[in-house]
Amino acid sequence: MKNLSKKSLWLSGAASLLLLSACDTEATDEVDESVEAEAPAETDEQVLNVQLNVEVASMDPQIATDGTSFEVIANTIEGLYQTDSDGQAVPALVESAEKGEDGLSYTFKLREDATWSNGEPVTAHDFVYAWRRLADPDTGSEYSYIMGIAGLVNANEVLAGEKAPEELGVQASDDYTLDVQLANPVPYFESLMSFIPFFPLNEDFMTEVGDSYGTSPETLLANGAYEVSSYEPAATTIELDKNEEYYDADNVVLDGVDYQVIKDSQQAMLSYQNGDLDLVTLAGEQVDLFKDDPEFVNVQAGYLWYISPNTLVEGLENANLRKALATSFDKQQITDTILKDGSVPADYIIPDGLAVGPDGKDFRETSDTYLEYDPEGAKESLEAAKSELGQDSFTFGLLVEDTESAINVAQVLKSQIESNLDGVTIEIEQMPKKTRLERMKQADYDLGLTRWGPDYADPMTYADLWVTDGNNNDGAWSNADYDELVYSSIDGELSLDDEARWEALKEAESILLNDAGVLPVYQKGNAVMVQDNVSGIDFHAVGLPRVYKFAVKE
Amino acid sequence: MKKYILKRVGMSVVTLLVIVLVLFVLMQLLPGSPFNDERLSIEQQQVLMSKYGLNDSAPVQFFRYVRNMLTGDFGKSYTISKDTDVALLLQNRLPTSLLLGGLSILLGSVAGLFLGVAAALKHNSLLDSAATFFSVIGVSIPSYVFALGLSYFFGFQLSWLPMLYNADDGLRAFALPAVALSMTVMATVARFTRTEMIEVLNSDYMQLVESKGVSGVHLIFKHALRNASISIITILGPLVVSLMTGSLVVEKIFSIPGIGQLMVQAIQSNDYNVILALAFVYSALYIFVMLAVDILYGVLDPRIRLAKEDAHG
């Protein structure tokens, strides 16, 4: 037995080794080959390698809703306008725009040298088709309501299914002239036109590919700086090549953009340090390590995180109690020790860097701040509330979605509110975001930590949230003066006077926050790393977070 | 045997239907809806609900789902990849998970068998202790630790192999994740092989075979390993399924577009059709592997084969 087993052991061992080493040599051979093959190519080609945190949810401009999808779509499709490095709308496909004297009509002349990647010209019909598609209830677009914001004639009727999409206030009077009729003046109409849902699509192509639109490079069309060369639904790698047919191709330096979805922030950072990635987003705990690095970039995002108080809940109908809650937590501590990603305390609801007024200044530059952290003031408000309500202790649930940062923020909120306000108890309720949204929509909550991202560069993208019975006014806060100011700014008298409208929106903000209708917490920031040989990437707080058209990699 | 297999296949189909039914009921009980985004009005939510037929009664939805499923239509994704056929999502992602799982099983079983046989033959030697040590480590350290370590040393420090998955890298992209995932398989297989082999090698019939002059590789593989393999296959079955259907953490570390990550995302975003389809695939694979294991028993062990034929005619 002993002799035999020795021999057989040797043999079986040798066999297994052979198998393993076969795998090994195969792998190393491939390594050598690819290193030789790729090394020279990399120096010739300027391809930007970008990390994404999440997969693209849709390549369809009228269906997509998230920043990631928007970013990839905007690299390949261009609209009437685009956002420049200062966040201002500048003409893209528009050659000249004529605004009616009453502000109720626009005539856009389109440039005639723009083509789709299949060679077809980009025409006014493509816009008409896409806009009707956006407004058509059958499309099921989440952003369809933006057509109402844009103020197009019959938009709300079409959205409600009362009129046919063909009755929407937009027509092509010839191939390169787009006529738009508005129901009321919209001061930010041109800026709105740089928003993805208003981007054109070619009807013939859409009919041809049908439901399979946006599922592969063959079922996508580009008219922008890049075109998709590799994509599949929920892909973790997406490759874009420079679009040689793009009318402004001479000004595009990059040969392409390669996206990789990397959800593990540590792995992403290692790849960045390896040189495999040119742009990564840092997680909160990484910021401390890299914040002094010259490649570290802090980007202000337009997202506002706030606590929504449900005014239908006993106790929260009291403004003093809401005020006590709103001023009892240290926002600076939350942004500096918990988030650390460039987020800043928010003593306001209209984010910094969102919108520029008729005076050419940012909204925040000329308006006040409200509800600053003030533990003493908070205690006074609480005492007032206690005597008004005849109650000494309050317990509120705080709905929080189950992401790490939201939970961490909620824990600080709880501990600070409880230590600054005697008799107030906060109970954190964690749940998936979808569940939190559902509970809030049904007004089945006390306090909810929630956020809103801007859709367009105007204070209205926030202000219209809190009108009485507003679609997103979960906490049912209501104030007649506020409603009047907002509605008049949308389509009333104020909408005709830019300066008065701007002042009115400031007043609206002060009404809302002096009554603590919402409890602002922080404005989100993003910490990113950009390799020092890369320049020309535009970061924006609204609409499109990142634009690569003018990016250069040396 | 044929009849037995047919019967088993029939039972599998019924099991699958029951699983789909249970999943369907569970899905109805999930809180929230796929369409409760901030920006959707109640009316729009209704439009979407009726577009996807979610307003119909549960039995209607169930039978429609089963009917479509039989034609290979698993419905559309609501949130992860809006309006995309779930079948298309799976078609892109399932092969990646299957290939990765297959590779790690192959790698793990070969290495595990070698270690186990070596340890058994050199019972109580230094080699045996080393092999045992290896398998204890392999079983007790989770695969993501290996994944992080391998990725750091071979991907980052040495740059020998890609740290992140890219389809352009071909099989090379699978090297590190497959090795990381194979550790558990290797350790488990090695442990079982060793125990079984020691038992088999000490049995009477092995001595008989030996005394008949059978020796060497023939003895080990034809007689000893074949007898030991029954229990190895039993533990390998579920391992195969769990590895083939994706390891969430390892997929995340290497950014692999597999179905493990898809499942988590689907559950978080109430993407019903994706959850259903994935759970279905998982169950189907499990049942299939179990069936294969049963058939393999028969092939490997005539006693089982005969017993079954007796029992089932």
Tab-separated table of N, CA and C in Angstrom, chain B residues 97-223:
chain	number	residue	atom	x	y	z
B	97	SER	N	-21.858	35.611	-15.043
B	97	SER	CA	-21.886	34.944	-13.742
B	97	SER	C	-21.616	33.452	-13.881
B	98	LEU	N	-22.213	32.842	-14.927
B	98	LEU	CA	-22.033	31.402	-15.111
B	98	LEU	C	-20.573	31.078	-15.410
B	99	LEU	N	-19.957	31.901	-16.244
B	99	LEU	CA	-18.568	31.654	-16.608
B	99	LEU	C	-17.664	31.808	-15.386
B	100	LEU	N	-17.886	32.878	-14.648
B	100	LEU	CA	-17.071	33.110	-13.457
B	100	LEU	C	-17.262	31.970	-12.463
B	101	GLY	N	-18.535	31.593	-12.237
B	101	GLY	CA	-18.818	30.504	-11.304
B	101	GLY	C	-18.190	29.212	-11.779
B	102	GLY	N	-18.343	28.932	-13.081
B	102	GLY	CA	-17.802	27.705	-13.651
B	102	GLY	C	-16.293	27.634	-13.474
B	103	LEU	N	-15.632	28.735	-13.786
B	103	LEU	CA	-14.176	28.779	-13.671
B	103	LEU	C	-13.731	28.530	-12.234
B	104	SER	N	-14.433	29.172	-11.286
B	104	SER	CA	-13.975	29.009	-9.909
B	104	SER	C	-14.252	27.612	-9.391
B	105	ILE	N	-15.372	27.015	-9.862
B	105	ILE	CA	-15.647	25.630	-9.462
B	105	ILE	C	-14.558	24.707	-10.007
B	106	LEU	N	-14.231	24.892	-11.267
B	106	LEU	CA	-13.231	24.049	-11.918
B	106	LEU	C	-11.898	24.159	-11.190
B	107	LEU	N	-11.484	25.406	-11.016
B	107	LEU	CA	-10.207	25.675	-10.358
B	107	LEU	C	-10.209	25.104	-8.942
B	108	GLY	N	-11.283	25.372	-8.210
B	108	GLY	CA	-11.381	24.957	-6.811
B	108	GLY	C	-11.432	23.449	-6.673
B	109	SER	N	-12.203	22.774	-7.560
B	109	SER	CA	-12.318	21.325	-7.402
B	109	SER	C	-11.011	20.640	-7.754
B	110	VAL	N	-10.362	21.079	-8.812
B	110	VAL	CA	-9.111	20.440	-9.202
B	110	VAL	C	-8.081	20.588	-8.091
B	111	ALA	N	-7.935	21.826	-7.619
B	111	ALA	CA	-6.961	22.067	-6.564
B	111	ALA	C	-7.360	21.330	-5.291
B	112	GLY	N	-8.671	21.334	-5.004
B	112	GLY	CA	-9.160	20.689	-3.792
B	112	GLY	C	-8.949	19.185	-3.840
B	113	LEU	N	-9.242	18.578	-4.991
B	113	LEU	CA	-9.052	17.143	-5.142
B	113	LEU	C	-7.585	16.781	-4.928
B	114	PHE	N	-6.731	17.533	-5.552
B	114	PHE	CA	-5.299	17.270	-5.439
B	114	PHE	C	-4.868	17.340	-3.977
B	115	LEU	N	-5.258	18.407	-3.324
B	115	LEU	CA	-4.882	18.586	-1.924
B	115	LEU	C	-5.448	17.463	-1.059
B	116	GLY	N	-6.725	17.141	-1.288
B	116	GLY	CA	-7.396	16.132	-0.488
B	116	GLY	C	-6.768	14.757	-0.671
B	117	VAL	N	-6.533	14.373	-1.923
B	117	VAL	CA	-5.942	13.059	-2.211
B	117	VAL	C	-4.541	12.992	-1.603
B	118	ALA	N	-3.792	14.077	-1.806
B	118	ALA	CA	-2.428	14.109	-1.286
B	118	ALA	C	-2.449	13.955	0.230
B	119	ALA	N	-3.348	14.679	0.877
B	119	ALA	CA	-3.406	14.630	2.332
B	119	ALA	C	-3.800	13.242	2.808
B	120	ALA	N	-4.738	12.603	2.110
B	120	ALA	CA	-5.203	11.286	2.522
B	120	ALA	C	-4.106	10.245	2.357
B	121	LEU	N	-3.396	10.334	1.234
B	121	LEU	CA	-2.355	9.334	0.981
B	121	LEU	C	-1.205	9.513	1.949
B	122	LYS	N	-0.933	10.746	2.284
B	122	LYS	CA	0.158	11.033	3.222
B	122	LYS	C	-0.418	11.313	4.605
B	123	HIS	N	-1.412	10.508	4.967
B	123	HIS	CA	-2.131	10.692	6.212
B	123	HIS	C	-1.187	10.945	7.385
B	124	ASN	N	-1.473	11.984	8.167
B	124	ASN	CA	-0.692	12.346	9.361
B	124	ASN	C	0.739	12.789	9.073
B	125	SER	N	1.026	13.178	7.858
B	125	SER	CA	2.363	13.686	7.542
B	125	SER	C	2.349	15.210	7.577
B	126	LEU	N	3.471	15.802	7.278
B	126	LEU	CA	3.570	17.247	7.219
B	126	LEU	C	2.666	17.793	6.112
B	127	LEU	N	2.661	17.087	4.984
B	127	LEU	CA	1.843	17.491	3.840
B	127	LEU	C	0.364	17.526	4.235
B	128	ASP	N	-0.039	16.513	4.993
B	128	ASP	CA	-1.422	16.423	5.467
B	128	ASP	C	-1.767	17.641	6.326
B	129	SER	N	-0.870	17.957	7.245
B	129	SER	CA	-1.118	19.098	8.119
B	129	SER	C	-1.205	20.388	7.309
B	130	ALA	N	-0.307	20.513	6.343
B	130	ALA	CA	-0.312	21.714	5.506
B	130	ALA	C	-1.624	21.825	4.746
B	131	ALA	N	-2.067	20.702	4.174
B	131	ALA	CA	-3.318	20.704	3.403
B	131	ALA	C	-4.493	21.049	4.313
B	132	THR	N	-4.491	20.491	5.522
B	132	THR	CA	-5.568	20.784	6.472
B	132	THR	C	-5.572	22.273	6.825
B	133	PHE	N	-4.357	22.773	7.071
B	133	PHE	CA	-4.212	24.194	7.393
B	133	PHE	C	-4.816	25.055	6.280
B	134	PHE	N	-4.458	24.700	5.050
B	134	PHE	CA	-4.951	25.415	3.872
B	134	PHE	C	-6.479	25.417	3.818
B	135	SER	N	-7.040	24.228	4.074
B	135	SER	CA	-8.488	24.157	3.911
B	135	SER	C	-9.206	24.863	5.052
B	136	VAL	N	-8.618	24.849	6.224
B	136	VAL	CA	-9.262	25.585	7.315
B	136	VAL	C	-9.274	27.073	6.972
B	137	ILE	N	-8.152	27.561	6.457
B	137	ILE	CA	-8.086	28.969	6.064
B	137	ILE	C	-9.092	29.264	4.958
B	138	GLY	N	-9.126	28.383	3.973
B	138	GLY	CA	-10.010	28.586	2.828
B	138	GLY	C	-11.474	28.617	3.239
B	139	VAL	N	-11.837	27.775	4.213
B	139	VAL	CA	-13.242	27.711	4.615
B	139	VAL	C	-13.590	28.898	5.508
B	140	SER	N	-12.637	29.291	6.359
B	140	SER	CA	-13.012	30.281	7.375
B	140	SER	C	-12.829	31.728	6.934
B	141	ILE	N	-11.974	31.966	5.966
B	141	ILE	CA	-11.815	33.353	5.513
B	141	ILE	C	-12.770	33.606	4.355
B	142	PRO	N	-13.604	34.623	4.462
B	142	PRO	CA	-14.576	34.872	3.386
B	142	PRO	C	-13.878	35.272	2.078
B	143	SER	N	-14.555	34.981	0.973
B	143	SER	CA	-13.898	35.152	-0.322
B	143	SER	C	-13.577	36.611	-0.625
B	144	TYR	N	-14.303	37.554	-0.007
B	144	TYR	CA	-14.000	38.940	-0.357
B	144	TYR	C	-12.662	39.388	0.210
B	145	VAL	N	-12.215	38.719	1.289
B	145	VAL	CA	-10.886	39.044	1.806
B	145	VAL	C	-9.826	38.631	0.783
B	146	PHE	N	-9.986	37.422	0.247
B	146	PHE	CA	-9.077	37.001	-0.818
B	146	PHE	C	-9.169	37.964	-1.998
B	147	ALA	N	-10.413	38.336	-2.327
B	147	ALA	CA	-10.620	39.204	-3.482
B	147	ALA	C	-9.869	40.520	-3.298
B	148	LEU	N	-10.017	41.123	-2.114
B	148	LEU	CA	-9.339	42.402	-1.868
B	148	LEU	C	-7.822	42.222	-1.903
B	149	GLY	N	-7.351	41.143	-1.255
B	149	GLY	CA	-5.909	40.901	-1.213
B	149	GLY	C	-5.341	40.679	-2.600
B	150	LEU	N	-5.980	39.793	-3.355
B	150	LEU	CA	-5.499	39.491	-4.709
B	150	LEU	C	-5.520	40.739	-5.575
B	151	SER	N	-6.616	41.472	-5.463
B	151	SER	CA	-6.751	42.661	-6.291
B	151	SER	C	-5.669	43.678	-5.938
B	152	TYR	N	-5.380	43.779	-4.635
B	152	TYR	CA	-4.366	44.753	-4.217
B	152	TYR	C	-2.972	44.338	-4.696
B	153	PHE	N	-2.599	43.054	-4.479
B	153	PHE	CA	-1.229	42.663	-4.812
B	153	PHE	C	-1.016	42.454	-6.302
B	154	PHE	N	-1.905	41.659	-6.915
B	154	PHE	CA	-1.676	41.331	-8.322
B	154	PHE	C	-2.221	42.393	-9.265
B	155	GLY	N	-3.228	43.111	-8.791
B	155	GLY	CA	-3.812	44.138	-9.651
B	155	GLY	C	-3.141	45.482	-9.468
B	156	PHE	N	-3.020	45.907	-8.204
B	156	PHE	CA	-2.520	47.259	-7.944
B	156	PHE	C	-0.995	47.297	-7.840
B	157	GLN	N	-0.434	46.506	-6.915
B	157	GLN	CA	1.012	46.569	-6.689
B	157	GLN	C	1.809	46.074	-7.884
B	158	LEU	N	1.458	44.875	-8.367
B	158	LEU	CA	2.270	44.270	-9.425
B	158	LEU	C	1.742	44.568	-10.828
B	159	SER	N	0.477	44.966	-10.905
B	159	SER	CA	-0.162	45.235	-12.203
B	159	SER	C	-0.064	44.061	-13.170
B	160	TRP	N	-0.120	42.837	-12.650
B	160	TRP	CA	-0.055	41.675	-13.539
B	160	TRP	C	-1.392	41.411	-14.207
B	161	LEU	N	-2.440	41.601	-13.439
B	161	LEU	CA	-3.781	41.255	-13.926
B	161	LEU	C	-4.709	42.434	-13.675
B	162	PRO	N	-5.758	42.559	-14.481
B	162	PRO	CA	-6.642	43.712	-14.299
B	162	PRO	C	-7.349	43.686	-12.943
B	163	MET	N	-7.431	44.856	-12.306
B	163	MET	CA	-8.121	44.975	-11.025
B	163	MET	C	-9.627	44.982	-11.209
B	164	LEU	N	-10.045	45.496	-12.355
B	164	LEU	CA	-11.471	45.650	-12.598
B	164	LEU	C	-11.854	44.906	-13.860
B	165	TYR	N	-13.061	44.388	-13.855
B	165	TYR	CA	-13.530	43.617	-14.986
B	165	TYR	C	-13.730	44.493	-16.222
B	166	ASN	N	-13.244	44.009	-17.318
B	166	ASN	CA	-13.560	44.639	-18.589
B	166	ASN	C	-13.674	43.529	-19.621
B	167	ALA	N	-14.790	43.499	-20.335
B	167	ALA	CA	-15.042	42.403	-21.263
B	167	ALA	C	-13.922	42.294	-22.293
B	168	ASP	N	-13.255	43.409	-22.600
B	168	ASP	CA	-12.188	43.389	-23.612
B	168	ASP	C	-10.995	42.540	-23.171
B	169	ASP	N	-10.863	42.329	-21.851
B	169	ASP	CA	-9.717	41.571	-21.367
B	169	ASP	C	-9.904	40.069	-21.506
B	170	GLY	N	-11.092	39.650	-21.920
B	170	GLY	CA	-11.343	38.230	-22.095
B	170	GLY	C	-11.206	37.474	-20.782
B	171	LEU	N	-10.602	36.274	-20.869
B	171	LEU	CA	-10.503	35.424	-19.686
B	171	LEU	C	-9.640	36.040	-18.596
B	172	ARG	N	-8.704	36.879	-19.004
B	172	ARG	CA	-7.810	37.508	-18.035
B	172	ARG	C	-8.606	38.275	-16.977
B	173	ALA	N	-9.732	38.849	-17.409
B	173	ALA	CA	-10.553	39.624	-16.490
B	173	ALA	C	-11.103	38.742	-15.373
B	174	PHE	N	-11.204	37.437	-15.643
B	174	PHE	CA	-11.787	36.530	-14.661
B	174	PHE	C	-10.750	35.945	-13.711
B	175	ALA	N	-9.460	36.147	-14.028
B	175	ALA	CA	-8.413	35.448	-13.285
B	175	ALA	C	-8.523	35.685	-11.781
B	176	LEU	N	-8.442	36.940	-11.360
B	176	LEU	CA	-8.437	37.214	-9.926
B	176	LEU	C	-9.758	36.859	-9.245
B	177	PRO	N	-10.904	37.283	-9.796
B	177	PRO	CA	-12.146	36.905	-9.114
B	177	PRO	C	-12.339	35.396	-9.046
B	178	ALA	N	-11.937	34.674	-10.106
B	178	ALA	CA	-12.141	33.225	-10.096
B	178	ALA	C	-11.269	32.588	-9.022
B	179	VAL	N	-10.031	33.048	-8.891
B	179	VAL	CA	-9.161	32.488	-7.847
B	179	VAL	C	-9.748	32.804	-6.471
B	180	ALA	N	-10.204	34.043	-6.289
B	180	ALA	CA	-10.755	34.425	-4.994
B	180	ALA	C	-11.946	33.547	-4.624
B	181	LEU	N	-12.830	33.318	-5.608
B	181	LEU	CA	-14.028	32.529	-5.334
B	181	LEU	C	-13.698	31.050	-5.179
B	182	SER	N	-12.612	30.592	-5.803
B	182	SER	CA	-12.314	29.155	-5.798
B	182	SER	C	-11.758	28.707	-4.450
B	183	MET	N	-11.327	29.644	-3.616
B	183	MET	CA	-10.711	29.258	-2.352
B	183	MET	C	-11.653	28.428	-1.479
B	184	THR	N	-12.898	28.880	-1.370
B	184	THR	CA	-13.861	28.148	-0.541
B	184	THR	C	-14.096	26.756	-1.125
B	185	VAL	N	-14.252	26.714	-2.456
B	185	VAL	CA	-14.493	25.426	-3.113
B	185	VAL	C	-13.320	24.495	-2.844
B	186	MET	N	-12.124	25.029	-3.056
B	186	MET	CA	-10.921	24.227	-2.880
B	186	MET	C	-10.884	23.651	-1.460
B	187	ALA	N	-11.098	24.517	-0.504
B	187	ALA	CA	-10.998	24.093	0.889
B	187	ALA	C	-12.052	23.042	1.221
B	188	THR	N	-13.294	23.298	0.780
B	188	THR	CA	-14.367	22.360	1.083
B	188	THR	C	-14.097	21.011	0.431
B	189	VAL	N	-13.743	21.047	-0.857
B	189	VAL	CA	-13.487	19.808	-1.581
B	189	VAL	C	-12.309	19.067	-0.950
B	190	ALA	N	-11.270	19.788	-0.609
B	190	ALA	CA	-10.085	19.151	-0.024
B	190	ALA	C	-10.440	18.433	1.273
B	191	ARG	N	-11.228	19.108	2.114
B	191	ARG	CA	-11.582	18.506	3.389
B	191	ARG	C	-12.365	17.207	3.214
B	192	PHE	N	-13.385	17.275	2.360
B	192	PHE	CA	-14.222	16.101	2.160
B	192	PHE	C	-13.444	14.983	1.480
B	193	THR	N	-12.636	15.350	0.487
B	193	THR	CA	-11.872	14.346	-0.227
B	193	THR	C	-10.957	13.601	0.738
B	194	ARG	N	-10.321	14.372	1.601
B	194	ARG	CA	-9.375	13.750	2.530
B	194	ARG	C	-10.098	12.732	3.423
B	195	THR	N	-11.184	13.183	4.053
B	195	THR	CA	-11.914	12.309	4.966
B	195	THR	C	-12.402	11.046	4.246
B	196	GLU	N	-13.016	11.263	3.103
B	196	GLU	CA	-13.588	10.137	2.365
B	196	GLU	C	-12.499	9.182	1.896
B	197	MET	N	-11.411	9.765	1.386
B	197	MET	CA	-10.339	8.938	0.856
B	197	MET	C	-9.723	8.083	1.960
B	198	ILE	N	-9.545	8.672	3.128
B	198	ILE	CA	-8.952	7.902	4.227
B	198	ILE	C	-9.846	6.715	4.544
B	199	GLU	N	-11.137	6.979	4.574
B	199	GLU	CA	-12.085	5.907	4.878
B	199	GLU	C	-12.040	4.817	3.806
B	200	VAL	N	-12.090	5.283	2.548
B	200	VAL	CA	-12.129	4.320	1.441
B	200	VAL	C	-10.827	3.522	1.382
B	201	LEU	N	-9.717	4.203	1.546
B	201	LEU	CA	-8.426	3.518	1.428
B	201	LEU	C	-8.264	2.438	2.493
B	202	ASN	N	-8.940	2.643	3.618
B	202	ASN	CA	-8.816	1.662	4.701
B	202	ASN	C	-9.871	0.562	4.618
B	203	SER	N	-10.724	0.636	3.618
B	203	SER	CA	-11.822	-0.342	3.576
B	203	SER	C	-11.314	-1.684	3.037
B	204	ASP	N	-12.127	-2.684	3.299
B	204	ASP	CA	-11.738	-4.048	2.901
B	204	ASP	C	-11.600	-4.188	1.398
B	205	TYR	N	-12.577	-3.575	0.694
B	205	TYR	CA	-12.552	-3.835	-0.758
B	205	TYR	C	-11.336	-3.211	-1.420
B	206	MET	N	-10.809	-2.137	-0.846
B	206	MET	CA	-9.595	-1.564	-1.413
B	206	MET	C	-8.435	-2.537	-1.272
B	207	GLN	N	-8.420	-3.202	-0.105
B	207	GLN	CA	-7.349	-4.178	0.090
B	207	GLN	C	-7.511	-5.324	-0.895
B	208	LEU	N	-8.772	-5.659	-1.170
B	208	LEU	CA	-9.039	-6.728	-2.131
B	208	LEU	C	-8.545	-6.324	-3.511
B	209	VAL	N	-8.925	-5.120	-3.900
B	209	VAL	CA	-8.523	-4.637	-5.220
B	209	VAL	C	-7.002	-4.630	-5.317
B	210	GLU	N	-6.381	-4.164	-4.237
B	210	GLU	CA	-4.921	-4.081	-4.234
B	210	GLU	C	-4.302	-5.467	-4.371
B	211	SER	N	-4.913	-6.399	-3.633
B	211	SER	CA	-4.334	-7.740	-3.655
B	211	SER	C	-4.518	-8.380	-5.024
B	212	LYS	N	-5.497	-7.850	-5.794
B	212	LYS	CA	-5.699	-8.377	-7.156
B	212	LYS	C	-4.665	-7.804	-8.114
B	213	GLY	N	-3.832	-6.907	-7.600
B	213	GLY	CA	-2.727	-6.393	-8.424
B	213	GLY	C	-2.996	-5.051	-9.060
B	214	VAL	N	-4.146	-4.441	-8.769
B	214	VAL	CA	-4.410	-3.104	-9.297
B	214	VAL	C	-3.552	-2.109	-8.526
B	215	SER	N	-3.003	-1.161	-9.243
B	215	SER	CA	-2.118	-0.234	-8.524
B	215	SER	C	-2.059	1.123	-9.196
B	216	GLY	N	-1.387	2.017	-8.559
B	216	GLY	CA	-1.065	3.323	-9.128
B	216	GLY	C	-2.280	4.190	-9.376
B	217	VAL	N	-2.168	4.935	-10.453
B	217	VAL	CA	-3.221	5.889	-10.801
B	217	VAL	C	-4.556	5.167	-10.919
B	218	HIS	N	-4.539	4.017	-11.530
B	218	HIS	CA	-5.740	3.243	-11.738
B	218	HIS	C	-6.447	2.981	-10.413
B	219	LEU	N	-5.631	2.610	-9.411
B	219	LEU	CA	-6.198	2.301	-8.108
B	219	LEU	C	-6.836	3.544	-7.480
B	220	ILE	N	-6.091	4.634	-7.529
B	220	ILE	CA	-6.575	5.849	-6.894
B	220	ILE	C	-7.824	6.377	-7.585
B	221	PHE	N	-7.746	6.515	-8.894
B	221	PHE	CA	-8.855	7.172	-9.593
B	221	PHE	C	-10.031	6.248	-9.812
B	222	LYS	N	-9.770	5.033	-10.303
B	222	LYS	CA	-10.880	4.149	-10.664
B	222	LYS	C	-11.590	3.626	-9.412
B	223	HIS	N	-10.820	3.283	-8.406
B	223	HIS	CA	-11.439	2.599	-7.273
B	223	HIS	C	-11.638	3.493	-6.060
